[in-house]
Structure formats: C-alpha cells, structure tokens
Coordinates of C-alpha atoms and ligand atoms in Angstrom, one line a residue:
X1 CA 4.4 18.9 -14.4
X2 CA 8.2 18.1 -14.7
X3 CA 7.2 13.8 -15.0
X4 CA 4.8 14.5 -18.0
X5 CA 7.2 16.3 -19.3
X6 CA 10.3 14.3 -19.3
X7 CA 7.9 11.3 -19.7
X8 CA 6.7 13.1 -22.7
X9 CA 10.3 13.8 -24.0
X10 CA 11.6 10.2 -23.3
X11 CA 8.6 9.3 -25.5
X12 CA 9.8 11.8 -28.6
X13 CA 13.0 9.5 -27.9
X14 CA 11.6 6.3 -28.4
X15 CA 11.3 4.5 -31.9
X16 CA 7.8 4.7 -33.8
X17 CA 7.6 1.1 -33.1
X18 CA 8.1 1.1 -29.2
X19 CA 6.2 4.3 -29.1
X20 CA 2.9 1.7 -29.7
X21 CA 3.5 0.3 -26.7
X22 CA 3.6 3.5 -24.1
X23 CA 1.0 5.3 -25.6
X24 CA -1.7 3.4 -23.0
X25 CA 0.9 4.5 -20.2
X26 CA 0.2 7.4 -18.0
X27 CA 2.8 8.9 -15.8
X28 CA 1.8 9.0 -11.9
X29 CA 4.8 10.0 -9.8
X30 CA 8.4 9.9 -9.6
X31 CA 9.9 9.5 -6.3
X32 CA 13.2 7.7 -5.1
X33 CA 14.5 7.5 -8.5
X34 CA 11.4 5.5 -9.4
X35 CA 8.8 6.4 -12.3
X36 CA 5.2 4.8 -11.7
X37 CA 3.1 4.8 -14.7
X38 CA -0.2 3.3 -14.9
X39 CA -1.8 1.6 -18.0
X40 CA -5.8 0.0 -18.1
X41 CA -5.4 -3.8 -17.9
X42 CA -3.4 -6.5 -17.2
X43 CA -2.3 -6.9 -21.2
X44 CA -1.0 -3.1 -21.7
X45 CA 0.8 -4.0 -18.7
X46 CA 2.2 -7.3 -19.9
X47 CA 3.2 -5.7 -23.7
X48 CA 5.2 -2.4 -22.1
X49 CA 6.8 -4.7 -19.6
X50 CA 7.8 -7.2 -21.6
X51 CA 8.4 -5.0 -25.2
X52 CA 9.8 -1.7 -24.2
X53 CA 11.1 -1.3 -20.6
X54 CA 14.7 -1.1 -20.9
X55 CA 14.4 1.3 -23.4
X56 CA 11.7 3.5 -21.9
X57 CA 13.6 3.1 -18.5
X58 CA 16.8 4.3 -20.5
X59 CA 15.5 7.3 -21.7
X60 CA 13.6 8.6 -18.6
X61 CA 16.9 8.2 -16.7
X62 CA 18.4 10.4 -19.2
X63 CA 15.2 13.2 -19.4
X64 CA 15.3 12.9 -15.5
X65 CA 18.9 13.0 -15.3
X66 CA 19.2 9.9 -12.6
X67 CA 18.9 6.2 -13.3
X68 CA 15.6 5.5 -13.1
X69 CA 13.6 2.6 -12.6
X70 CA 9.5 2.4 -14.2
X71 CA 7.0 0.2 -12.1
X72 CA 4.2 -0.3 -14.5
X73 CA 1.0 -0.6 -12.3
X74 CA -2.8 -1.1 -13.2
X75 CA -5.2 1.4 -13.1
X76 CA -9.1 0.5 -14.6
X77 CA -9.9 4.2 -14.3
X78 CA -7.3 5.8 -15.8
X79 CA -8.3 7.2 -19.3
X80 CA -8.8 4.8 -22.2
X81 CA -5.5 3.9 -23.8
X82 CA -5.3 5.1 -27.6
X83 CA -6.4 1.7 -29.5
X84 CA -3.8 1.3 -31.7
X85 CA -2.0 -0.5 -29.5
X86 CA -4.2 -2.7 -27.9
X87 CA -5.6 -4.0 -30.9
X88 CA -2.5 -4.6 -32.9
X89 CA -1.9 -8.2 -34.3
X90 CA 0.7 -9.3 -32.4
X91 CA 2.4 -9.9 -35.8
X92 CA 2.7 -5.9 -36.1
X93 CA 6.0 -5.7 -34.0
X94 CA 7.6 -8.4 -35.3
X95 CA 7.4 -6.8 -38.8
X96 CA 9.1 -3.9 -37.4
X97 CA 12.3 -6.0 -36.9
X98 CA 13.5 -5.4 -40.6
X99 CA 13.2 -1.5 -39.6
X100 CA 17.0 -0.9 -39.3
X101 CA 16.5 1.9 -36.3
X102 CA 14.3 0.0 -34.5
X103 CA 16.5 -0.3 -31.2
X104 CA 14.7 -2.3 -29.1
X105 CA 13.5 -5.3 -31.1
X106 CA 17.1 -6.6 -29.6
X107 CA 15.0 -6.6 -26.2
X108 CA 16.8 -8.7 -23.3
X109 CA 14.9 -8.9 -20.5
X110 CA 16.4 -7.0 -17.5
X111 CA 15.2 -9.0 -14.7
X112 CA 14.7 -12.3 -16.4
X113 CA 11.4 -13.5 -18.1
X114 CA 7.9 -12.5 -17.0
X115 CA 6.0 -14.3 -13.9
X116 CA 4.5 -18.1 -15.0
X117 CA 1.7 -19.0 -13.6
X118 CA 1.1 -20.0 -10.2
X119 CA 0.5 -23.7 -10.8
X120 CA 4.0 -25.8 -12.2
X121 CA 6.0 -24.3 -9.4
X122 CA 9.5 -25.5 -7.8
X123 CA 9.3 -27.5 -4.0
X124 CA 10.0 -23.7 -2.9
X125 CA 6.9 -22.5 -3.3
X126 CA 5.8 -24.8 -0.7
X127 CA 8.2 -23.7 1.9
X128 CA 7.9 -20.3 1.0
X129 CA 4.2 -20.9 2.6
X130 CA 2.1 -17.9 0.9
X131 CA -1.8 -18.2 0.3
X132 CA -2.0 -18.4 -3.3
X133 CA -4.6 -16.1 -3.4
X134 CA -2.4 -13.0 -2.5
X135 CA -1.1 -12.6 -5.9
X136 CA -0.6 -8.5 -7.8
X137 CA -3.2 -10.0 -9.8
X138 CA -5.7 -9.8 -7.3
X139 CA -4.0 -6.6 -5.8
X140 CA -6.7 -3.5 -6.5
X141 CA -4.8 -0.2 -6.9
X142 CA -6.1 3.2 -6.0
X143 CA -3.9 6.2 -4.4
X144 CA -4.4 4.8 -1.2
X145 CA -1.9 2.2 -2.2
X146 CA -0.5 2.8 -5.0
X147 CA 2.4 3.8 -3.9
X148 CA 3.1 0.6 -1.6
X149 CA 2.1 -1.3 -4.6
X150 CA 5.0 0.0 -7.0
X151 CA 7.5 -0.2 -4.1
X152 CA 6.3 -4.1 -3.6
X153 CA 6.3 -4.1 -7.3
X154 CA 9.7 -2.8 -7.6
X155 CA 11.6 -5.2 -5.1
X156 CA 9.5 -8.4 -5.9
X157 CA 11.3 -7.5 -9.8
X158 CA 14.4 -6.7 -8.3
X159 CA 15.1 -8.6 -4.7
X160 CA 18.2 -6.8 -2.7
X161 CA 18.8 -4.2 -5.0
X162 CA 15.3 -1.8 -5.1
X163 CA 14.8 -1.1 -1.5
X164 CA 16.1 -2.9 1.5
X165 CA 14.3 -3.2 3.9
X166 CA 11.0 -2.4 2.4
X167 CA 8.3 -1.5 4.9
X168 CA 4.6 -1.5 4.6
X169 CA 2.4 -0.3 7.7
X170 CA -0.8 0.7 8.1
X171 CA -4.2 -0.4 9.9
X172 CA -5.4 -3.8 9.8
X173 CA -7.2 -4.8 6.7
X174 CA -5.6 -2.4 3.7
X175 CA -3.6 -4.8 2.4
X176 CA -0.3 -5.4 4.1
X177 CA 0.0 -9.2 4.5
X178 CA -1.7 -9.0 0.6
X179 CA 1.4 -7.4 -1.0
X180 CA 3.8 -9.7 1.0
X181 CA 2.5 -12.8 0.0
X182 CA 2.4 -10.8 -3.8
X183 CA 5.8 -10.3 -3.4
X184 CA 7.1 -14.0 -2.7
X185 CA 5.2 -15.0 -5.3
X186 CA 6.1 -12.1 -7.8
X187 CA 10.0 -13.5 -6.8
X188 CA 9.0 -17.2 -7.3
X189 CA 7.9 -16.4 -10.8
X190 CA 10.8 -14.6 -11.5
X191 CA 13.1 -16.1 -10.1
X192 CA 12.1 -20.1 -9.6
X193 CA 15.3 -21.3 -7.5
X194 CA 15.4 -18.6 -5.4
X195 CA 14.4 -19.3 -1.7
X196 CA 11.5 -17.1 0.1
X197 CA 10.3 -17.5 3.4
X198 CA 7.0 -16.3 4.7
X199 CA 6.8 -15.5 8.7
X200 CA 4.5 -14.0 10.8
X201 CA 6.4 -12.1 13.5
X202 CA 4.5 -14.3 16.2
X203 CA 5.5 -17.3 14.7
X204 CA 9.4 -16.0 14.8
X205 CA 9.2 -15.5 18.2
X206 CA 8.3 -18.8 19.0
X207 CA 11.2 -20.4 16.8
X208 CA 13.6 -18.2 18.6
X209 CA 11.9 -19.3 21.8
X210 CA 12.3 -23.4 21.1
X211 CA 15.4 -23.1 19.8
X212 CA 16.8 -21.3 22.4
X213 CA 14.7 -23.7 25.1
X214 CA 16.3 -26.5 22.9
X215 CA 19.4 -25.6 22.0
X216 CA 18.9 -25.6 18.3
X217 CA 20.3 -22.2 17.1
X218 CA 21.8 -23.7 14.3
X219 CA 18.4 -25.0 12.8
X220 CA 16.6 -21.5 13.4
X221 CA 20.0 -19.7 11.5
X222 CA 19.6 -22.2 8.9
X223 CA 15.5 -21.1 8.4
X224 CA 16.1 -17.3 8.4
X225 CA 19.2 -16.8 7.2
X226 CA 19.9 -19.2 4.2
X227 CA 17.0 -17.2 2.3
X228 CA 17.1 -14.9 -0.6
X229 CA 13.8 -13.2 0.4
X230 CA 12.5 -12.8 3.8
X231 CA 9.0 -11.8 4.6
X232 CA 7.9 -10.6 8.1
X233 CA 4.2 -9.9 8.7
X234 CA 3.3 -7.7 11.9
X235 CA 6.9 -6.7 13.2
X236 CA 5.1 -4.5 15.4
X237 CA 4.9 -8.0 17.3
X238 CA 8.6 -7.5 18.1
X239 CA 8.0 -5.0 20.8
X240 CA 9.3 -5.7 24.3
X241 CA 10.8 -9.2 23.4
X242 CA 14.4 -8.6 23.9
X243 CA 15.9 -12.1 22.8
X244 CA 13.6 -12.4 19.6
X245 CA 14.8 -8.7 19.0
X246 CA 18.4 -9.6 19.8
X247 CA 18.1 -12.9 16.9
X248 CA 16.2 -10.7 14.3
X249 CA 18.9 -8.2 14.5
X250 CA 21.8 -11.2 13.7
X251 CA 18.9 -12.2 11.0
X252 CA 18.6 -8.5 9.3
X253 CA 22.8 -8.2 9.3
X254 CA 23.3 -11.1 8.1
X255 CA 20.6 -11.0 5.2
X256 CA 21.6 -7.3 4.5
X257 CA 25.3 -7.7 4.1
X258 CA 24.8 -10.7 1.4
X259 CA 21.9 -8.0 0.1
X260 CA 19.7 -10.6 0.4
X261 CA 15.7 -8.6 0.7
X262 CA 13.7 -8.5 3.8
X263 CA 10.5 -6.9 3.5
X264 CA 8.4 -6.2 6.8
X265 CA 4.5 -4.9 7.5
X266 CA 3.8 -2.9 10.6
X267 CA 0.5 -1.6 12.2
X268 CA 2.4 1.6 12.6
X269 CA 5.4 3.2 11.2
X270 CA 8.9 1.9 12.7
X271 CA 9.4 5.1 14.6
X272 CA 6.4 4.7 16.9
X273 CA 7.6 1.1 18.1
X274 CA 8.1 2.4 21.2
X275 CA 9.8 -1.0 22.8
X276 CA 12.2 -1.2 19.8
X277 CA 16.0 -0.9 20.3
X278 CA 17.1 1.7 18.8
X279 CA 19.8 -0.1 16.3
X280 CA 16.8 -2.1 14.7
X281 CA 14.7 1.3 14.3
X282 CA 17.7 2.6 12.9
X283 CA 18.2 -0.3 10.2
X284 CA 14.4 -0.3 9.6
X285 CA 14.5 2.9 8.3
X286 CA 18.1 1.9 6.0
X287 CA 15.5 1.4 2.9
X288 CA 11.7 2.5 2.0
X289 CA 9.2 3.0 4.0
X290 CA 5.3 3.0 2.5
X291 CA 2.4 3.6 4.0
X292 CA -1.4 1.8 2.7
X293 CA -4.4 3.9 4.0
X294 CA -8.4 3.1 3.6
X295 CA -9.6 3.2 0.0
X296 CA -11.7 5.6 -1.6
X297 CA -15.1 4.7 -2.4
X298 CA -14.2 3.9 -6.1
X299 CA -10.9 1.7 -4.8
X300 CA -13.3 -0.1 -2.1
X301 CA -16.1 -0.6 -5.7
X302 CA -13.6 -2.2 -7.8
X303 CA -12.2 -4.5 -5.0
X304 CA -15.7 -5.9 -4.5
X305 CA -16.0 -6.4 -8.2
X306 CA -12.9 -8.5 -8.3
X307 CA -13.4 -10.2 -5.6
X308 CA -17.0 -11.3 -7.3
X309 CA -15.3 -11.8 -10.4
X310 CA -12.9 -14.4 -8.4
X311 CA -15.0 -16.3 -6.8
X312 CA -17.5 -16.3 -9.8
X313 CA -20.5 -14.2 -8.0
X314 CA -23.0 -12.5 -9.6
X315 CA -23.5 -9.1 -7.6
X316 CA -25.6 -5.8 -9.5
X317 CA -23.4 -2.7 -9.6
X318 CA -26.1 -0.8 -7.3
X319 CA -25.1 -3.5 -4.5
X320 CA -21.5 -3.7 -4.6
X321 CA -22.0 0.3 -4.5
X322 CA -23.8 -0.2 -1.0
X323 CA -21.6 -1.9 0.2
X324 CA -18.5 -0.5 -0.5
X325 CA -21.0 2.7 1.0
X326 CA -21.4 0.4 3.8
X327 CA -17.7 -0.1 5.0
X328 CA -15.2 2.5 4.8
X329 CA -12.1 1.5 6.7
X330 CA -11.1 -2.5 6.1
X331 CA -11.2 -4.5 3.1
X332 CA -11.5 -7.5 5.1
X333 CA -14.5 -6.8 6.4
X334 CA -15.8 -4.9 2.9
X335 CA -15.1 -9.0 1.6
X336 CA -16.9 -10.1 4.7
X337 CA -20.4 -8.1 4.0
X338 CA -20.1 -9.3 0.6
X339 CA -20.0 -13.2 1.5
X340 CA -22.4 -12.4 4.1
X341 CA -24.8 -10.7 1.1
X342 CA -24.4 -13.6 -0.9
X343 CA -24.6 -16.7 1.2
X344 CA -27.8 -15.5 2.8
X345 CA -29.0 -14.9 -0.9
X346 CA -27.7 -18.7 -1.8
X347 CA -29.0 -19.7 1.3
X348 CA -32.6 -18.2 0.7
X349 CA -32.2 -19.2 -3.2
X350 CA -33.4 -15.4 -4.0
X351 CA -31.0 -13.0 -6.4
X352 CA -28.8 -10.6 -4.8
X353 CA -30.3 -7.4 -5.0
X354 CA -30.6 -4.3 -2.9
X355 CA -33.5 -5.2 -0.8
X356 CA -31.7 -8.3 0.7
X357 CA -28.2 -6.9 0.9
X358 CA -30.0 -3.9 3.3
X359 CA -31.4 -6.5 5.1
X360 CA -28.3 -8.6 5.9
X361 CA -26.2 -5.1 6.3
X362 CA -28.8 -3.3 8.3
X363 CA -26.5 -4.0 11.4
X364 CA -23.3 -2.7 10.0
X365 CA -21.9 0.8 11.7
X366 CA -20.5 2.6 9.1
X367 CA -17.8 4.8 9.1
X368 CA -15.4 3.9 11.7
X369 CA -18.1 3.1 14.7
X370 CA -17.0 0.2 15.1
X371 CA -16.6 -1.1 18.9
X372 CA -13.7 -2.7 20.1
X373 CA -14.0 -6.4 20.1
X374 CA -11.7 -8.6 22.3
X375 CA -11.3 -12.8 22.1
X376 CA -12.1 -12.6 26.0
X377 CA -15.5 -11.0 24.8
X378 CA -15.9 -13.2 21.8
X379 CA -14.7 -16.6 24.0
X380 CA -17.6 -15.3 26.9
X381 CA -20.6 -14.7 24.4
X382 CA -19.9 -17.7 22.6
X383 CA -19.8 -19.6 25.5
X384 CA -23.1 -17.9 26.8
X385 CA -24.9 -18.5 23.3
X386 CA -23.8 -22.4 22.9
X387 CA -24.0 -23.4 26.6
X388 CA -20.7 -24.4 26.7
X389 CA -18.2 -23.6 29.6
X390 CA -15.2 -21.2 28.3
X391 CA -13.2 -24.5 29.6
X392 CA -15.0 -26.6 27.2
X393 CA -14.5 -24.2 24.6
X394 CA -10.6 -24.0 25.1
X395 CA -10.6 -27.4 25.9
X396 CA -9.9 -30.5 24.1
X397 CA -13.0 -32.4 24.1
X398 CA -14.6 -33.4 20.6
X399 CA -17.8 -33.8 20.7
X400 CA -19.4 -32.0 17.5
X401 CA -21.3 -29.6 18.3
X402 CA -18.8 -28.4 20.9
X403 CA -16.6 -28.3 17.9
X404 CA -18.6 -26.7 16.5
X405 CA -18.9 -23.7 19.0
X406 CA -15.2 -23.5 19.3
X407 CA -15.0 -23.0 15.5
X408 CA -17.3 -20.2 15.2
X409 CA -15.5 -18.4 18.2
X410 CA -11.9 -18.3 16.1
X411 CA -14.2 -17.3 13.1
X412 CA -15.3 -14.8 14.6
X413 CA -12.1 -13.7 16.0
X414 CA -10.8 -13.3 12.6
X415 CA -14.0 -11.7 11.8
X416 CA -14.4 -8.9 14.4
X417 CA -10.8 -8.5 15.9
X418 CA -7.3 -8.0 14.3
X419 CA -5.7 -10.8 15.5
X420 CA -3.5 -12.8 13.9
X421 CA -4.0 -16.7 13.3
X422 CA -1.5 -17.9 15.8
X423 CA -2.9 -15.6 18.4
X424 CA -6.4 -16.6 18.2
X425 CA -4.9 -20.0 18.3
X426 CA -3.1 -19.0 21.5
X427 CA -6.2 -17.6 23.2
X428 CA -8.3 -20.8 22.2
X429 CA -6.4 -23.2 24.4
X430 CA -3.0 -23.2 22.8
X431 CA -4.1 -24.2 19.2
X432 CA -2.1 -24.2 16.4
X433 CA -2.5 -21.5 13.6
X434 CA -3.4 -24.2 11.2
X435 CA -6.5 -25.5 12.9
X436 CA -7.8 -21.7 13.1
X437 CA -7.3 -21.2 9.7
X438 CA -9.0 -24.7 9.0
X439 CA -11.7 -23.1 11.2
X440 CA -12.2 -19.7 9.6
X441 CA -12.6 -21.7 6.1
X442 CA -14.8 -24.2 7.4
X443 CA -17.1 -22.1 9.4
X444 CA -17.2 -19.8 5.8
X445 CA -18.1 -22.2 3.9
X446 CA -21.3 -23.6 6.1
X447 CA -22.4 -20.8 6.1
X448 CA -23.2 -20.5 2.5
X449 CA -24.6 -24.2 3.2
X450 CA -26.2 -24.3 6.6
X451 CA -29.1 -22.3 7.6
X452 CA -28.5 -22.7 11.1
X453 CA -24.8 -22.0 10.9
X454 CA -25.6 -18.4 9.3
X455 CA -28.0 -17.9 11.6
X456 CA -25.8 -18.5 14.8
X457 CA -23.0 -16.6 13.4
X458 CA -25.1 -13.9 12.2
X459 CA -27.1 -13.5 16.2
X460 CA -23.5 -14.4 17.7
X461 CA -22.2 -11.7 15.9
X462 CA -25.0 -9.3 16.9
X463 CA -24.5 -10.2 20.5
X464 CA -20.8 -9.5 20.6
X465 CA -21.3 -5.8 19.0
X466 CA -23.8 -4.9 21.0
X467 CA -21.8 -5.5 24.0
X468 CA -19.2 -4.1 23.3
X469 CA -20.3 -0.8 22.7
X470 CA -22.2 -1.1 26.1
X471 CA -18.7 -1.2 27.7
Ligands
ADP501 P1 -3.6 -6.5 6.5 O1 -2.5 -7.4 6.4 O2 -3.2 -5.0 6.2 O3 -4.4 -6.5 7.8 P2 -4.7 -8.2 4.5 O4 -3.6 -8.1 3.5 O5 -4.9 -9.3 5.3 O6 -4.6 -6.8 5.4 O7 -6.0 -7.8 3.6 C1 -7.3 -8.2 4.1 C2 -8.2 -8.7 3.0 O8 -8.4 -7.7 2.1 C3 -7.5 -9.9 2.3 O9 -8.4 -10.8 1.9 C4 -6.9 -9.2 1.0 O10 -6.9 -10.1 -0.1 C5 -8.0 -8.1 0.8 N1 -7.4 -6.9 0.2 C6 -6.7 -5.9 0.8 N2 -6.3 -5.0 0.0 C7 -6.7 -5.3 -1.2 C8 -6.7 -4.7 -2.5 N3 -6.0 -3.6 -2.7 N4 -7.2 -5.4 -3.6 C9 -7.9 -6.6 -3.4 N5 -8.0 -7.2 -2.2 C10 -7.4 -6.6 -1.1
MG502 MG1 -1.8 -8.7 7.9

C-alpha cells in the first residue's frame, strides 16, 4: 500500500508530458532501495527507460524518502496499459519541448545509451564467451523470478555500484546461467569497452589447477582479475577445493576493492555451502542475494510461447497448455518436451496438435517424480543399447556410428542429469566442454531430421528412466 502510494505521488510530481510515459507502469515492490515496476511489452519498457527515468527515479526517492533506484521489468499479464501512450506519434513528445515546465525533455541518460543489438559488437564479446541466446529479451518473468530479474537488471545497468556480489541460486533449470549470460550482455550493450568474462566454476578450477601445475599465476591473475565484470556459474562447485578457494578469494578482493562486479549462481544459497571457508561465505553475503524458484503454470505458458515464437514454431495454445501442465519444476526440460513435440510432428510431417503431443509426452512423470539419473547410468545403458563397450564409448576411436553412440550419451546427460558441460565432458573420457556442447546441438538437430535418431533417443531415454526408478 505505501509503493502505490508514493508511486502514485511521484506521479502527481511528474510533468503532464512525462506522466504519458508511466501511465503503462505498475508498481511491484520496493526492497533495498530499489522500485520494480512492470509495464506490457518490450516498447513501454524502452520509452519509460529511455524518456523519463531520472525523473521518475528522482521523485520516488523523494516520496520514499531514500535514493531510489527503478528496474523497469516486463510483465504480458499485467493489466493493459492506458493507450494514450502506446499509440502516441513519436512526434508528440518532441512537441512538448517548447512547454517551458517540461523538465525532463533535458533528459541525459544516467547509465549511458540504451543496449544495441547483439550483432556489431566489440572483440569483447567474444572473450566474454556468453551464448547469445541468453539475452533479458528472451528472459520470461513471473514472481518466481522476478525479483532475480530486477536485481540482474539492476547491476547489468549499473556494474559495481548496484549490488556486489550479486547471487542467484536455485535448482537446476530456473534460469540461473540465463540471467548471467543476460547480464554480460546487458553490460556489453551498455558499456562496449568494458571487459566481461563468463566462467563456469569447473572451468576456474582447472585454470587455477594448470597454472599452479605450470607455474603461470601471472596469466590466470591477468584472466580474472583485469575484468570489469566477472561471471561465475555453479560456485557451489567450489566446495572442498581449498587452493581454487584460496585463488577465488585473491580474485573477489581484488575485483571488490577496484568495485569491479562479480555476480555468482549457486544450486543453494551461500550459507548451506557446507565446505566453504568461512571468509568467502562471509563476502558472499557482502551484497544481494536472490533466489529463482519453479514457475507457475502461466510463467511455464508464456516461456513455451516464446520459445516457439524464437525458433519460429507453430504450436496451438491447448498444447503449449499441456505441456507446460506436463512439467512443473525445470524449464529446460519444459523446452525439451516441446522440441520433442515438434520434431516428432516434423518428422511424421503431421500438425502439432494435442493427440500427438500426448503421444510423445505419455512417458513424462509429472510433478517432481522424476528419478535420479547419473552419467554412470546413462554411460551403461547406452553402452547396452548400441553394443558398444563403456571403453569404446569413452574412448577415442571414430568410427561413425560409435560416434554416434557417444554423442547421444552426453545428449542425454544434458538431457536427464544437471551436469554441467565440462563435467559430462569429464565423465566421457576426458572430453572437452566444447565437443559436448557440439554434441548436444548435433544430436538436437537429427533428431528433427533422422527417424532413427529420434527413435534411439526416445527408447534410450525410456530405458534410462525406467531404471532408475527400479533402483
Ligand atoms: P540453470 O542455470 O538455473 O540450471 P538455465 O539458465 O540453464 O538454468 O536455464 C535452462 C533453460 O531454460 C535455458 O535454455 C534457458 O534459456 C531457459 N529458461 C530458464 N528460465 C527462463 C525464463 N524465465 N524465460 C525463458 N527461458 C528460460
Ligand atoms: Mg546453470
């Protein structure tokens, strides 16, 4: 009740002309001196960020009585913006600039011009090494992480100074590694020369590893520490390894006290990493910590729906609505049933509709009955199935259609487990995260190609699940 009051009296505050451009704004929270306000679409977004912030920003600090910062997120469910200002010319505001108390129209952007496209970039998007399909753009919003949103929002806009750390944690699937890579991005628009860096926490461990085997401290300082923006995926993978805690802790000093930003994901909050020394728990816990949890049914909807949209897939609302009844507790597997839906559609050249997607889902435990899958179990049945040795599939020989066994295995360890690329890489004889990523795509797409690949993956898959639960 206070925010839609105050935001209601920072409004009254606001010129008739800037006043167009909250109206489509709804107030959601204010917490840690930030104000989260949700508008419909991408272009509300775009015109309140870009026409009135400082202003708005200005007088909410005042009605709230602390300096307050907005994060503007989108909402498609919130309730229809008034349509005054979506459908004014874009020549309306610039009219206003004759109108003598119209403060804002001397608008400077506070943290420098909005995002560019991905495409046009600086070299540093290339060693800041983020998919460039993790973008906000692509980010759904619901309350189950709309909160993590804004805070990822808030620091990608201002790096160092929002929160410092920022952690996101929560199970796999929700999101995490999503926002991250949203976040380098977000900076790179923002903020072209500025240097990110990407890492999964497995992937630090073995640089600190080599350099230390190799005597090359100086290199590994050099990667971590002359950054503006460092991203760490999976700290929880810091547990227990004293010497790649000992370097991180150097790292996080050293980017903290130039207030350079470091942003980490965890499977569970910092407090329960049980093997942590204390003095990094302690500095984890110096800025925000955020939490993503499974979407709600409506959430889970409009993910599907972008994710069609994306990838240019026709799918009937009654469909996506099954699935998204279907799986309750992982987006990556919620995308998963909906490639499987459609490539055994394109496969069988028949429309997606509801008889085919209950076909292809029939197998699919809802609600959380999931078995525990391991890569020993995944390694073994794939083995059994393609009559190749677990040597040979870990091995090195070529020979196609070994290769091909050996690819479906990592596919399906990204499929059914939650391990990481490097570490299915790891348990399939020392591979390098790059070749199971090449994997993972390659297997994806034959399956929308080859009948007999979606059938093996499909059976293979059915195999694994059904042992599992019998142990
Ligand atoms: P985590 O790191 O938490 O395990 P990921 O970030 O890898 O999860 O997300 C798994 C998949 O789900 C990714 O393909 C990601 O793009 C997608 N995803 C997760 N959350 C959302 C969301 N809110 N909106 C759209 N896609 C999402
Ligand atoms: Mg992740």
């Amino acid at each position: 009740a206070d925010l839609s009051a105050a935001w209601q009296a920072a409004v009254d505050r606001l010129s008739p002309g800037a006043r167009v451009w909250v109206f489509p704004a709804v107030p959601l929270s204010f917490h840690n001196d930030i104000v989260i306000a949700a508008v419909q679409n991408d272009l509300a977004r775009a015109q309140l960020e870009s026409r009135v912030r400082p202003v708005l920003e200005q007088a909410l600090s005042r009605e709230l009585g602390t300096e307050v910062r907005l994060v503007v997120t989108i909402d498609a469910s919130i309730s229809p913006p008034e349509p005054l200002a979506l459908e004014d010319p874009p020549g309306r505001y610039s009219a206003l600039d004759d109108d003598e108390d119209d403060d804002e129209d001397h608008f400077v952007p506070q943290w420098g011009p909005a995002p560019t496209p991905v495409t046009g970039r600086p070299a540093n998007i290339a060693e800041a090494r983020l998919n460039p399909r993790y973008l906000f753009e692509n980010f759904v919003t619901g309350s189950s992480n709309r909160f993590a949103h804004a805070a990822a929002v808030a620091t990608a806009e201002a790096p160092g100074k929002a929160y410092n750390p920022l952690v996101i944690y929560g199970d796999s699937g929700l999101g995490k590694t999503h926002l991250l890579h949203a976040i380098g991005h977000y900076v790179l628009g923002l903020y072209p020369s500025s240097r990110v860096r990407y890492v999964n926490t497995e992937e630090f461990t073995n640089d600190v590893i080599n350099a230390i085997g190799e005597r090359r401290t100086g290199e590994l300082k050099r990667k971590y520490r002359e950054i503006d923006v460092l991203l760490v995926d999976d700290i929880q993978f810091i547990e227990g390894k004293e010497a790649t805690q000992e370097e991180f802790f150097h790292t996080f000093n050293a980017l903290h006290n130039e207030n350079k930003q470091i942003v980490m994901t965890s499977d569970r909050p910092p407090k329960n990493l049980k093997t942590l020394e204390e003095r990094l728990r302690n500095r984890f816990e110096w800025g925000l910590t955020t939490d993503v949890t499974p979407p709600e049914l409506e959430t889970r909807i409009a993910i599907l729906r972008k994710k069609a949209a994306n990838d240019g897939l026709t799918v009937p609302a009654d469909v996506l609505e099954f699935i998204a009844s279907k799986v309750q507790t992982n987006i990556r597997e919620l995308e998963g049933a909906l490639i499987r839906v459609t490539a055994f559609a394109n496969l069988n050249k028949t429309p997606v509709d509801m008889n085919l997607s209950q076909i292809v889902l029939k197998d699919l435990v809802s609600a959380g009955g999931d078995p525990e899958v391991t890569s020993a179990l995944i390694i073994a049945q794939t083995s059994a199935y393609s009559e190749f040795s677990i040597e040979e599939i870990c091995g090195t020989n070529r020979q196609r259609d070994l290769v091909l066994a050996r690819q479906i295995g990592m596919y399906l360890c990204r499929e059914l487990t939650e391990m990481s690329l490097p570490k299915i890489g790891q348990e399939f004889g020392g591979r390098d995260h790059t070749t199971v990523m090449h994997a993972v795509r390659k297997i994806g797409a034959l399956m929308t190609e080859k009948h007999a690949v979606f059938n093996q993956v499909t059976e293979l898959t059915n195999r694994i699940k059904q042992q599992a639960r019998q142990s």
